[in-house]
Every structure is written in C-alpha cells, then in structure tokens.
PDB file of C-alpha atoms in Angstrom:
ATOM      1  CA  MET A   1      50.681   7.726  -0.034  1.00  0.00           C
ATOM      2  CA  ALA A   2      48.044   5.633   1.769  1.00  0.00           C
ATOM      3  CA  THR A   3      44.592   5.728   0.418  1.00  0.00           C
ATOM      4  CA  GLU A   4      42.175   6.608   3.179  1.00  0.00           C
ATOM      5  CA  LYS A   5      39.771   3.933   3.699  1.00  0.00           C
ATOM      6  CA  ARG A   6      36.044   4.793   3.506  1.00  0.00           C
ATOM      7  CA  LYS A   7      33.932   4.931   6.182  1.00  0.00           C
ATOM      8  CA  ARG A   8      30.976   2.219   6.197  1.00  0.00           C
ATOM      9  CA  GLY A   9      27.568   2.946   5.916  1.00  0.00           C
ATOM     10  CA  ARG A  10      26.670   0.513   8.362  1.00  0.00           C
ATOM     11  CA  PRO A  11      28.462  -0.422  11.712  1.00  0.00           C
ATOM     12  CA  LYS A  12      29.592  -3.884  12.213  1.00  0.00           C
ATOM     13  CA  ALA A  13      26.142  -4.598  14.619  1.00  0.00           C
ATOM     14  CA  PHE A  14      23.704  -3.487  12.062  1.00  0.00           C
ATOM     15  CA  ALA A  15      22.317  -6.883  11.501  1.00  0.00           C
ATOM     16  CA  ASP A  16      21.537  -7.102  15.558  1.00  0.00           C
ATOM     17  CA  LYS A  17      18.083  -6.301  16.558  1.00  0.00           C
ATOM     18  CA  SER A  18      18.288  -7.002  20.068  1.00  0.00           C
ATOM     19  CA  GLU A  19      17.071  -4.186  22.682  1.00  0.00           C
ATOM     20  CA  GLN A  20      20.796  -2.750  23.527  1.00  0.00           C
ATOM     21  CA  ASN A  21      20.867  -1.811  19.698  1.00  0.00           C
ATOM     22  CA  THR A  22      17.423   0.001  19.888  1.00  0.00           C
ATOM     23  CA  ASN A  23      16.866   3.370  20.340  1.00  0.00           C
ATOM     24  CA  GLN A  24      13.690   3.161  23.110  1.00  0.00           C
ATOM     25  CA  SER A  25      12.756   6.541  22.786  1.00  0.00           C
ATOM     26  CA  LEU A  26      13.493   7.088  18.909  1.00  0.00           C
ATOM     27  CA  ASP A  27      10.968   4.050  19.090  1.00  0.00           C
ATOM     28  CA  ARG A  28       8.618   5.736  21.231  1.00  0.00           C
ATOM     29  CA  ALA A  29       8.652   8.842  19.281  1.00  0.00           C
ATOM     30  CA  ILE A  30       7.566   6.584  15.845  1.00  0.00           C
ATOM     31  CA  ASP A  31       4.802   5.077  17.618  1.00  0.00           C
ATOM     32  CA  ILE A  32       3.239   8.520  18.333  1.00  0.00           C
ATOM     33  CA  LEU A  33       4.056   9.380  14.609  1.00  0.00           C
ATOM     34  CA  GLU A  34       2.146   6.097  13.515  1.00  0.00           C
ATOM     35  CA  CYS A  35      -0.573   6.780  16.250  1.00  0.00           C
ATOM     36  CA  LEU A  36      -1.399   9.980  14.418  1.00  0.00           C
ATOM     37  CA  ALA A  37      -1.128   9.075  11.109  1.00  0.00           C
ATOM     38  CA  SER A  38      -3.792   6.468  11.684  1.00  0.00           C
ATOM     39  CA  ALA A  39      -6.765   9.235  12.535  1.00  0.00           C
ATOM     40  CA  ARG A  40      -8.240  11.946  11.676  1.00  0.00           C
ATOM     41  CA  GLY A  41      -6.871  14.593  14.779  1.00  0.00           C
ATOM     42  CA  LEU A  42      -6.047  13.505  18.435  1.00  0.00           C
ATOM     43  CA  THR A  43      -5.662  15.469  21.496  1.00  0.00           C
ATOM     44  CA  LEU A  44      -2.572  14.930  23.281  1.00  0.00           C
ATOM     45  CA  SER A  45      -4.478  12.298  26.165  1.00  0.00           C
ATOM     46  CA  GLU A  46      -6.094  10.476  23.339  1.00  0.00           C
ATOM     47  CA  VAL A  47      -2.217   9.896  22.211  1.00  0.00           C
ATOM     48  CA  ALA A  48      -1.245   8.996  25.523  1.00  0.00           C
ATOM     49  CA  ASP A  49      -4.646   6.443  26.092  1.00  0.00           C
ATOM     50  CA  ARG A  50      -3.874   4.889  22.841  1.00  0.00           C
ATOM     51  CA  LEU A  51       0.120   4.201  23.322  1.00  0.00           C
ATOM     52  CA  ASP A  52      -0.367   3.976  27.319  1.00  0.00           C
ATOM     53  CA  LEU A  53       2.278   6.288  27.739  1.00  0.00           C
ATOM     54  CA  ALA A  54       3.024   9.186  30.119  1.00  0.00           C
ATOM     55  CA  PRO A  55       1.644  11.965  28.959  1.00  0.00           C
ATOM     56  CA  ALA A  56       4.923  14.358  29.769  1.00  0.00           C
ATOM     57  CA  THR A  57       6.705  12.327  27.294  1.00  0.00           C
ATOM     58  CA  VAL A  58       3.683  12.583  24.627  1.00  0.00           C
ATOM     59  CA  TYR A  59       4.002  16.282  24.835  1.00  0.00           C
ATOM     60  CA  ARG A  60       7.887  16.667  24.673  1.00  0.00           C
ATOM     61  CA  ALA A  61       7.574  14.148  21.304  1.00  0.00           C
ATOM     62  CA  LEU A  62       5.049  15.983  19.980  1.00  0.00           C
ATOM     63  CA  HIS A  63       6.622  19.592  20.547  1.00  0.00           C
ATOM     64  CA  THR A  64       9.618  18.325  19.197  1.00  0.00           C
ATOM     65  CA  PHE A  65       8.106  17.331  15.894  1.00  0.00           C
ATOM     66  CA  GLU A  66       6.279  20.597  15.617  1.00  0.00           C
ATOM     67  CA  SER A  67       9.412  22.530  15.521  1.00  0.00           C
ATOM     68  CA  ARG A  68      10.345  20.142  12.692  1.00  0.00           C
ATOM     69  CA  ARG A  69       6.910  20.460  10.780  1.00  0.00           C
ATOM     70  CA  LEU A  70       6.437  17.153  11.484  1.00  0.00           C
ATOM     71  CA  THR A  71       3.431  17.655  13.478  1.00  0.00           C
ATOM     72  CA  GLU A  72       0.650  20.161  14.032  1.00  0.00           C
ATOM     73  CA  ILE A  73      -1.617  21.285  16.125  1.00  0.00           C
ATOM     74  CA  ASP A  74      -5.282  22.588  15.523  1.00  0.00           C
ATOM     75  CA  PRO A  75      -5.679  25.743  18.187  1.00  0.00           C
ATOM     76  CA  GLU A  76      -9.342  25.401  17.962  1.00  0.00           C
ATOM     77  CA  THR A  77      -9.630  21.756  18.686  1.00  0.00           C
ATOM     78  CA  GLN A  78      -6.574  21.410  20.260  1.00  0.00           C
ATOM     79  CA  THR A  79      -5.530  17.927  18.290  1.00  0.00           C
ATOM     80  CA  TRP A  80      -2.592  16.809  16.873  1.00  0.00           C
ATOM     81  CA  HIS A  81      -2.234  16.198  13.111  1.00  0.00           C
ATOM     82  CA  ILE A  82       0.488  14.763  10.913  1.00  0.00           C
ATOM     83  CA  GLY A  83       2.919  17.819   9.482  1.00  0.00           C
ATOM     84  CA  PRO A  84       3.841  18.914   6.016  1.00  0.00           C
ATOM     85  CA  ASP A  85       7.763  18.201   6.387  1.00  0.00           C
ATOM     86  CA  LEU A  86       6.585  14.386   7.333  1.00  0.00           C
ATOM     87  CA  PHE A  87       4.701  14.581   4.297  1.00  0.00           C
ATOM     88  CA  ARG A  88       7.830  15.863   2.239  1.00  0.00           C
ATOM     89  CA  LEU A  89      10.051  13.268   3.783  1.00  0.00           C
ATOM     90  CA  GLY A  90       7.585  10.427   3.212  1.00  0.00           C
ATOM     91  CA  SER A  91       7.570  11.626  -0.308  1.00  0.00           C
ATOM     92  CA  ALA A  92      11.273  10.568  -1.026  1.00  0.00           C
ATOM     93  CA  PHE A  93      10.193   6.716  -1.034  1.00  0.00           C
ATOM     94  CA  LEU A  94       8.368   7.603  -4.640  1.00  0.00           C
ATOM     95  CA  LEU A  95      11.521   9.271  -5.570  1.00  0.00           C
ATOM     96  CA  ARG A  96      13.149   5.913  -5.783  1.00  0.00           C
ATOM     97  CA  SER A  97      11.200   4.628  -8.678  1.00  0.00           C
ATOM     98  CA  SER A  98       9.887   6.024 -11.737  1.00  0.00           C
ATOM     99  CA  LEU A  99       6.797   3.976 -11.224  1.00  0.00           C
ATOM    100  CA  VAL A 100       4.470   6.504 -10.054  1.00  0.00           C
ATOM    101  CA  GLU A 101       5.310   9.241 -12.254  1.00  0.00           C
ATOM    102  CA  ARG A 102       4.865   7.019 -15.129  1.00  0.00           C
ATOM    103  CA  ALA A 103       1.710   5.569 -14.339  1.00  0.00           C
ATOM    104  CA  ARG A 104       0.019   8.828 -14.118  1.00  0.00           C
ATOM    105  CA  PRO A 105      -0.723   9.083 -17.529  1.00  0.00           C
ATOM    106  CA  VAL A 106      -1.993   5.480 -17.576  1.00  0.00           C
ATOM    107  CA  LEU A 107      -3.988   5.534 -14.057  1.00  0.00           C
ATOM    108  CA  ARG A 108      -5.825   8.755 -15.998  1.00  0.00           C
ATOM    109  CA  LYS A 109      -7.021   7.180 -18.979  1.00  0.00           C
ATOM    110  CA  LEU A 110      -7.885   4.380 -17.490  1.00  0.00           C
ATOM    111  CA  MET A 111     -10.278   5.987 -15.058  1.00  0.00           C
ATOM    112  CA  GLU A 112     -11.900   7.464 -17.968  1.00  0.00           C
ATOM    113  CA  MET A 113     -12.373   4.396 -19.600  1.00  0.00           C
ATOM    114  CA  THR A 114     -14.060   2.547 -16.765  1.00  0.00           C
ATOM    115  CA  GLY A 115     -15.322   5.547 -15.104  1.00  0.00           C
ATOM    116  CA  GLU A 116     -14.424   4.271 -11.942  1.00  0.00           C
ATOM    117  CA  THR A 117     -11.345   5.512  -9.372  1.00  0.00           C
ATOM    118  CA  ALA A 118      -7.745   3.752 -10.685  1.00  0.00           C
ATOM    119  CA  ASN A 119      -4.905   2.734  -8.254  1.00  0.00           C
ATOM    120  CA  ILE A 120      -1.394   1.891  -8.247  1.00  0.00           C
ATOM    121  CA  GLY A 121       0.173  -0.338  -5.536  1.00  0.00           C
ATOM    122  CA  ILE A 122       3.218  -2.408  -4.418  1.00  0.00           C
ATOM    123  CA  GLU A 123       4.139  -5.068  -2.349  1.00  0.00           C
ATOM    124  CA  ARG A 124       5.717  -4.428   1.341  1.00  0.00           C
ATOM    125  CA  ASP A 125       6.285  -6.889   3.972  1.00  0.00           C
ATOM    126  CA  GLY A 126       3.467  -9.111   3.476  1.00  0.00           C
ATOM    127  CA  GLU A 127       1.109  -6.250   2.391  1.00  0.00           C
ATOM    128  CA  ILE A 128      -0.147  -4.132  -0.875  1.00  0.00           C
ATOM    129  CA  LEU A 129       0.999  -0.338  -0.112  1.00  0.00           C
ATOM    130  CA  PHE A 130      -1.336   1.868  -2.400  1.00  0.00           C
ATOM    131  CA  LEU A 131       1.317   5.013  -4.033  1.00  0.00           C
ATOM    132  CA  SER A 132      -1.202   6.752  -5.861  1.00  0.00           C
ATOM    133  CA  GLN A 133      -4.287   6.999  -7.596  1.00  0.00           C
ATOM    134  CA  VAL A 134      -7.087   9.018 -10.000  1.00  0.00           C
ATOM    135  CA  GLU A 135     -10.007   9.096  -8.516  1.00  0.00           C
ATOM    136  CA  THR A 136     -13.451   9.244 -10.615  1.00  0.00           C
ATOM    137  CA  GLN A 137     -15.978  12.296 -10.260  1.00  0.00           C
ATOM    138  CA  SER A 138     -19.227  10.319  -9.245  1.00  0.00           C
ATOM    139  CA  ASN A 139     -20.138  10.688  -5.833  1.00  0.00           C
ATOM    140  CA  ILE A 140     -19.842   7.546  -4.194  1.00  0.00           C
ATOM    141  CA  ARG A 141     -15.995   6.380  -5.141  1.00  0.00           C
ATOM    142  CA  ALA A 142     -13.238   4.121  -3.582  1.00  0.00           C
ATOM    143  CA  PHE A 143     -10.664   6.065  -2.089  1.00  0.00           C
ATOM    144  CA  PHE A 144      -7.529   4.716  -0.909  1.00  0.00           C
ATOM    145  CA  GLN A 145      -5.095   7.297   0.520  1.00  0.00           C
ATOM    146  CA  PRO A 146      -1.380   7.001  -0.371  1.00  0.00           C
ATOM    147  CA  GLY A 147       0.132   4.833   2.468  1.00  0.00           C
ATOM    148  CA  THR A 148      -3.077   2.718   2.795  1.00  0.00           C
ATOM    149  CA  ARG A 149      -1.791  -0.793   3.036  1.00  0.00           C
ATOM    150  CA  ALA A 150      -3.949  -3.981   2.032  1.00  0.00           C
ATOM    151  CA  PRO A 151      -3.961  -7.348   2.819  1.00  0.00           C
ATOM    152  CA  LEU A 152      -2.485  -9.402   0.068  1.00  0.00           C
ATOM    153  CA  HIS A 153      -5.261 -12.353  -0.399  1.00  0.00           C
ATOM    154  CA  ALA A 154      -7.859 -10.068  -0.052  1.00  0.00           C
ATOM    155  CA  SER A 155      -7.155  -7.640  -2.662  1.00  0.00           C
ATOM    156  CA  GLY A 156      -7.171  -6.987  -6.264  1.00  0.00           C
ATOM    157  CA  ILE A 157      -3.591  -6.017  -6.841  1.00  0.00           C
ATOM    158  CA  GLY A 158      -2.988  -8.598  -4.099  1.00  0.00           C
ATOM    159  CA  LYS A 159      -3.931 -11.800  -5.743  1.00  0.00           C
ATOM    160  CA  ALA A 160      -2.570  -9.885  -9.222  1.00  0.00           C
ATOM    161  CA  LEU A 161       0.531  -9.983  -7.754  1.00  0.00           C
ATOM    162  CA  LEU A 162       0.532 -13.407  -5.966  1.00  0.00           C
ATOM    163  CA  SER A 163      -0.575 -14.838  -9.597  1.00  0.00           C
ATOM    164  CA  GLN A 164       3.069 -13.901 -10.587  1.00  0.00           C
ATOM    165  CA  TYR A 165       4.815 -15.443  -7.727  1.00  0.00           C
ATOM    166  CA  ASP A 166       6.121 -19.047  -7.549  1.00  0.00           C
ATOM    167  CA  ARG A 167       4.831 -21.248  -4.156  1.00  0.00           C
ATOM    168  CA  ALA A 168       7.491 -20.754  -2.288  1.00  0.00           C
ATOM    169  CA  ARG A 169       7.177 -17.173  -2.224  1.00  0.00           C
ATOM    170  CA  ILE A 170       3.330 -17.326  -1.619  1.00  0.00           C
ATOM    171  CA  ASP A 171       4.442 -19.669   1.438  1.00  0.00           C
ATOM    172  CA  ARG A 172       6.579 -17.164   2.676  1.00  0.00           C
ATOM    173  CA  LEU A 173       4.070 -14.429   2.260  1.00  0.00           C
ATOM    174  CA  LEU A 174       1.287 -16.537   3.419  1.00  0.00           C
ATOM    175  CA  PRO A 175       2.644 -18.999   5.861  1.00  0.00           C
ATOM    176  CA  ASP A 176      -1.118 -19.892   7.290  1.00  0.00           C
ATOM    177  CA  PRO A 177      -3.180 -22.403   5.590  1.00  0.00           C
ATOM    178  CA  ARG A 178      -5.854 -20.545   7.010  1.00  0.00           C
ATOM    179  CA  LEU A 179      -6.642 -16.769   6.233  1.00  0.00           C
ATOM    180  CA  GLU A 180      -7.700 -13.557   7.782  1.00  0.00           C
ATOM    181  CA  GLN A 181     -11.791 -13.518   7.197  1.00  0.00           C
ATOM    182  CA  PHE A 182     -12.996  -9.890   5.756  1.00  0.00           C
ATOM    183  CA  THR A 183     -16.585 -10.696   4.611  1.00  0.00           C
ATOM    184  CA  MET A 184     -18.291 -13.846   3.743  1.00  0.00           C
ATOM    185  CA  LYS A 185     -16.816 -13.788   0.583  1.00  0.00           C
ATOM    186  CA  THR A 186     -13.314 -13.731   1.382  1.00  0.00           C
ATOM    187  CA  LEU A 187     -10.883 -16.397   0.370  1.00  0.00           C
ATOM    188  CA  PHE A 188      -9.675 -17.574   3.452  1.00  0.00           C
ATOM    189  CA  ASP A 189      -8.710 -21.277   2.576  1.00  0.00           C
ATOM    190  CA  LYS A 190      -5.360 -21.174   1.068  1.00  0.00           C
ATOM    191  CA  GLU A 191      -6.300 -23.950  -1.192  1.00  0.00           C
ATOM    192  CA  ARG A 192      -8.748 -21.931  -2.775  1.00  0.00           C
ATOM    193  CA  LEU A 193      -6.734 -19.092  -3.499  1.00  0.00           C
ATOM    194  CA  LEU A 194      -4.045 -20.771  -4.978  1.00  0.00           C
ATOM    195  CA  ALA A 195      -6.526 -22.317  -7.165  1.00  0.00           C
ATOM    196  CA  GLU A 196      -7.720 -18.652  -7.988  1.00  0.00           C
ATOM    197  CA  LEU A 197      -4.748 -17.720  -8.659  1.00  0.00           C
ATOM    198  CA  ASP A 198      -3.779 -19.935 -11.554  1.00  0.00           C
ATOM    199  CA  LEU A 199      -6.902 -18.500 -13.175  1.00  0.00           C
ATOM    200  CA  ILE A 200      -5.548 -14.804 -12.285  1.00  0.00           C
ATOM    201  CA  HIS A 201      -2.751 -15.856 -14.324  1.00  0.00           C
ATOM    202  CA  ARG A 202      -4.064 -17.844 -17.554  1.00  0.00           C
ATOM    203  CA  ARG A 203      -6.467 -14.457 -17.655  1.00  0.00           C
ATOM    204  CA  GLY A 204      -4.625 -11.690 -16.939  1.00  0.00           C
ATOM    205  CA  TRP A 205      -6.760 -10.011 -14.491  1.00  0.00           C
ATOM    206  CA  ALA A 206      -7.749 -10.566 -11.010  1.00  0.00           C
ATOM    207  CA  LEU A 207     -11.377  -9.923  -8.655  1.00  0.00           C
ATOM    208  CA  ASP A 208     -11.537  -8.421  -5.293  1.00  0.00           C
ATOM    209  CA  ASP A 209     -15.145  -9.568  -4.969  1.00  0.00           C
ATOM    210  CA  GLU A 210     -16.165  -7.566  -2.043  1.00  0.00           C
ATOM    211  CA  GLU A 211     -13.586 -10.000  -0.207  1.00  0.00           C
ATOM    212  CA  ARG A 212     -12.248  -6.846   1.788  1.00  0.00           C
ATOM    213  CA  THR A 213     -15.230  -4.501   1.757  1.00  0.00           C
ATOM    214  CA  HIS A 214     -19.076  -5.277   1.791  1.00  0.00           C
ATOM    215  CA  GLY A 215     -20.458  -3.621  -1.556  1.00  0.00           C
ATOM    216  CA  MET A 216     -16.629  -2.772  -3.609  1.00  0.00           C
ATOM    217  CA  ARG A 217     -15.305  -4.749  -5.948  1.00  0.00           C
ATOM    218  CA  CYS A 218     -11.636  -4.209  -7.144  1.00  0.00           C
ATOM    219  CA  VAL A 219     -10.480  -5.610 -10.883  1.00  0.00           C
ATOM    220  CA  ALA A 220      -6.337  -5.555 -11.241  1.00  0.00           C
ATOM    221  CA  ALA A 221      -3.385  -6.823 -13.318  1.00  0.00           C
ATOM    222  CA  PRO A 222       0.434  -6.798 -12.321  1.00  0.00           C
ATOM    223  CA  ILE A 223       2.843  -4.617 -13.795  1.00  0.00           C
ATOM    224  CA  THR A 224       6.286  -6.141 -14.548  1.00  0.00           C
ATOM    225  CA  ASP A 225       9.690  -4.297 -15.268  1.00  0.00           C
ATOM    226  CA  PHE A 226      12.486  -4.531 -17.877  1.00  0.00           C
ATOM    227  CA  THR A 227      13.504  -8.045 -16.166  1.00  0.00           C
ATOM    228  CA  GLY A 228       9.781  -9.316 -16.322  1.00  0.00           C
ATOM    229  CA  GLU A 229       9.607  -9.306 -12.854  1.00  0.00           C
ATOM    230  CA  ALA A 230       6.157  -8.417 -11.064  1.00  0.00           C
ATOM    231  CA  VAL A 231       6.599  -5.366  -9.485  1.00  0.00           C
ATOM    232  CA  GLY A 232       3.591  -3.456  -8.893  1.00  0.00           C
ATOM    233  CA  GLY A 233      -0.289  -3.947  -9.408  1.00  0.00           C
ATOM    234  CA  ILE A 234      -2.905  -1.297 -11.376  1.00  0.00           C
ATOM    235  CA  SER A 235      -6.718  -1.510 -10.348  1.00  0.00           C
ATOM    236  CA  VAL A 236     -10.068  -0.017 -10.419  1.00  0.00           C
ATOM    237  CA  SER A 237     -12.292  -0.480  -7.517  1.00  0.00           C
ATOM    238  CA  GLY A 238     -15.947   1.179  -7.186  1.00  0.00           C
ATOM    239  CA  PRO A 239     -19.441   0.179  -5.875  1.00  0.00           C
ATOM    240  CA  SER A 240     -20.022  -3.822  -6.873  1.00  0.00           C
ATOM    241  CA  ASP A 241     -23.524  -1.914  -8.597  1.00  0.00           C
ATOM    242  CA  ARG A 242     -21.434   0.013 -11.238  1.00  0.00           C
ATOM    243  CA  MET A 243     -18.993  -3.034 -11.467  1.00  0.00           C
ATOM    244  CA  PRO A 244     -21.802  -5.880 -12.686  1.00  0.00           C
ATOM    245  CA  ASP A 245     -20.492  -9.216 -13.264  1.00  0.00           C
ATOM    246  CA  GLU A 246     -22.118  -8.627 -16.911  1.00  0.00           C
ATOM    247  CA  ARG A 247     -18.823  -5.733 -17.219  1.00  0.00           C
ATOM    248  CA  LEU A 248     -16.091  -7.615 -15.171  1.00  0.00           C
ATOM    249  CA  THR A 249     -14.890  -9.212 -18.366  1.00  0.00           C
ATOM    250  CA  GLU A 250     -14.562  -5.324 -20.145  1.00  0.00           C
ATOM    251  CA  ILE A 251     -13.084  -3.868 -16.903  1.00  0.00           C
ATOM    252  CA  GLY A 252     -10.576  -6.941 -16.647  1.00  0.00           C
ATOM    253  CA  ASN A 253      -9.286  -6.634 -20.388  1.00  0.00           C
ATOM    254  CA  LEU A 254      -9.151  -2.893 -19.921  1.00  0.00           C
ATOM    255  CA  VAL A 255      -7.148  -3.042 -16.730  1.00  0.00           C
ATOM    256  CA  ARG A 256      -5.054  -5.783 -18.309  1.00  0.00           C
ATOM    257  CA  ASP A 257      -4.297  -3.422 -21.235  1.00  0.00           C
ATOM    258  CA  ALA A 258      -3.257  -0.581 -18.699  1.00  0.00           C
ATOM    259  CA  ALA A 259      -1.145  -3.318 -16.922  1.00  0.00           C
ATOM    260  CA  ILE A 260       0.557  -3.806 -20.272  1.00  0.00           C
ATOM    261  CA  ASP A 261       1.458  -0.286 -21.379  1.00  0.00           C
ATOM    262  CA  LEU A 262       2.562   0.861 -17.930  1.00  0.00           C
ATOM    263  CA  SER A 263       5.207  -2.138 -17.900  1.00  0.00           C
ATOM    264  CA  ARG A 264       6.111  -1.399 -21.272  1.00  0.00           C
ATOM    265  CA  ARG A 265       7.051   2.425 -20.080  1.00  0.00           C
ATOM    266  CA  LEU A 266       9.096   0.288 -17.753  1.00  0.00           C
ATOM    267  CA  GLY A 267      10.879  -1.515 -20.446  1.00  0.00           C
ATOM    268  CA  ALA A 268       8.990  -5.324 -19.890  1.00  0.00           C
ATOM    269  CA  PRO A 269       9.309  -7.058 -23.117  1.00  0.00           C
ATOM    270  CA  VAL A 270       5.494  -7.540 -23.035  1.00  0.00           C
ATOM    271  CA  ARG A 271       2.656  -7.840 -25.639  1.00  0.00           C
ATOM    272  CA  ALA A 272      -0.711  -7.541 -25.471  1.00  0.00           C
ATOM    273  CA  GLY A 273      -2.689 -11.242 -25.511  1.00  0.00           C
TER     274      GLY A 273
END
C-alpha cells in the first residue's frame, strides 16, 4: 500500500513576498496591534489618525481582537490597550529557549551584588530585543519592558554581542560607515566603534556610557551556548552617578562572571578569566 505523502508546512510560493502573496487586511490589523503596543492607551480616533486608516476599519479590527482577548478597552477613558491573550501568545516565544528560565537566578544575584537592574537580551533583526529583567529596589532605576528594542551600536548588550561577531557579520548588521547618533557620546563613527569592540573582546565586558540615554550607563557581557556561539547578553543598567568610573571595573567583572555562569548553565565550555 502506498504511503501517504505528508503535507508540506509551507506553500511553494513561501519565499515570494510580493504584494499578491500578502494579506493586506491582516497586515493592517498587525499595524493596529503594534500601534497599541507602542503606547499606554489610545482612543479609536488616535489609532486611526496615527495609522491613517478609516475609523470604521480600526473599529472592526479592535472589536474583533477584543472578542479574542487580544485587546481590551477602558470604559472610563475609552482607550484601547493590549489584552492578556496577546501577552500569552507572545510569551510562547520565550518558551523556544531555556535562556530566560535559566537566567532568572543569575539576574537576581547580579542585581543583588551590583545594586542595579539586571537585564537579558538577544539580537533580533539587527537590534537588541530585551527578554527579561530583575529590577533594583532603588527609586531611580532603568526599566526595559520585555519586548523593548535597542540599537546594537548604542547599547551595552549590543556592543557585547558585536564584539563576538566576525567583520562580515558586523558589516551586514551595520552596513553604513556613519551610525545613528542618540547623544553626544554615541559612537556613530563605525571605525571608532570597531576599535572599541576589540577592547571589549579582550576585556570581556562592554560599556554603554550614556550613548543611548543621557544620565544612564549600562555594563554588559556576552552569553554563549554549548557551541561557543554568542546567543545573548546580560547587563546591569543604572544612573551614571551610581555607576561612576571608579566602579566600572568592579561592575564589569561581576557582569562578565555572571555571563560565564549563565553560559555554563547553557552548556558552554567556558572558564573564568
């Protein structure tokens, strides 16, 4: 008896990203979700204005999402928000890897030892995607909501990961010789950035010295897996006055050791020093 041929998971035209293979209604619906995710509550009119869509189109999408608990409305302010089931769906991404689960005790210990917020992030689509953090109890603290993105060249984790990549990969991720400048301290000249990446590689930790946000510093180190590949980064972030120059080496070594610890938990053949 002939065996039944297993159905493919992708159609023949899977790689074809042309307009004929794009669902425009679904594309607009995703734009609406992303718009809501970027703000702390928007009215229907505000969503329509931001996306230049007809209010009726936005209304249908929002109420469809609401029926599936992907969005919800505050009846007092008439503002729309991301719903609980969208968070549940998004959290499935974290289950693809044991990185976040294994990082929690390491993040907590690092926060306690440094007194600053500890973070973990990965590179996705040429940016840093923050996955989790353990916040310090101090009143003034850094906060990166899971899902927050940051530029590779102007973030501690970004520079820590870039220091582990070969030149070809760096050029693919950062093709332009002049990079976006966020503050007066941003390393926007690519050659200067490359020189710092060499130092980071030798030292084992990276510094974001108010390069993305005035008054905030971040110290980070790369995390490797069992193959030795850099798969993410761990960092501590806080106000510059609590992370002065004289503390940077101490904090850097603590972050580097935390990265080594977490890498070991992922099976990496690493050793301190």
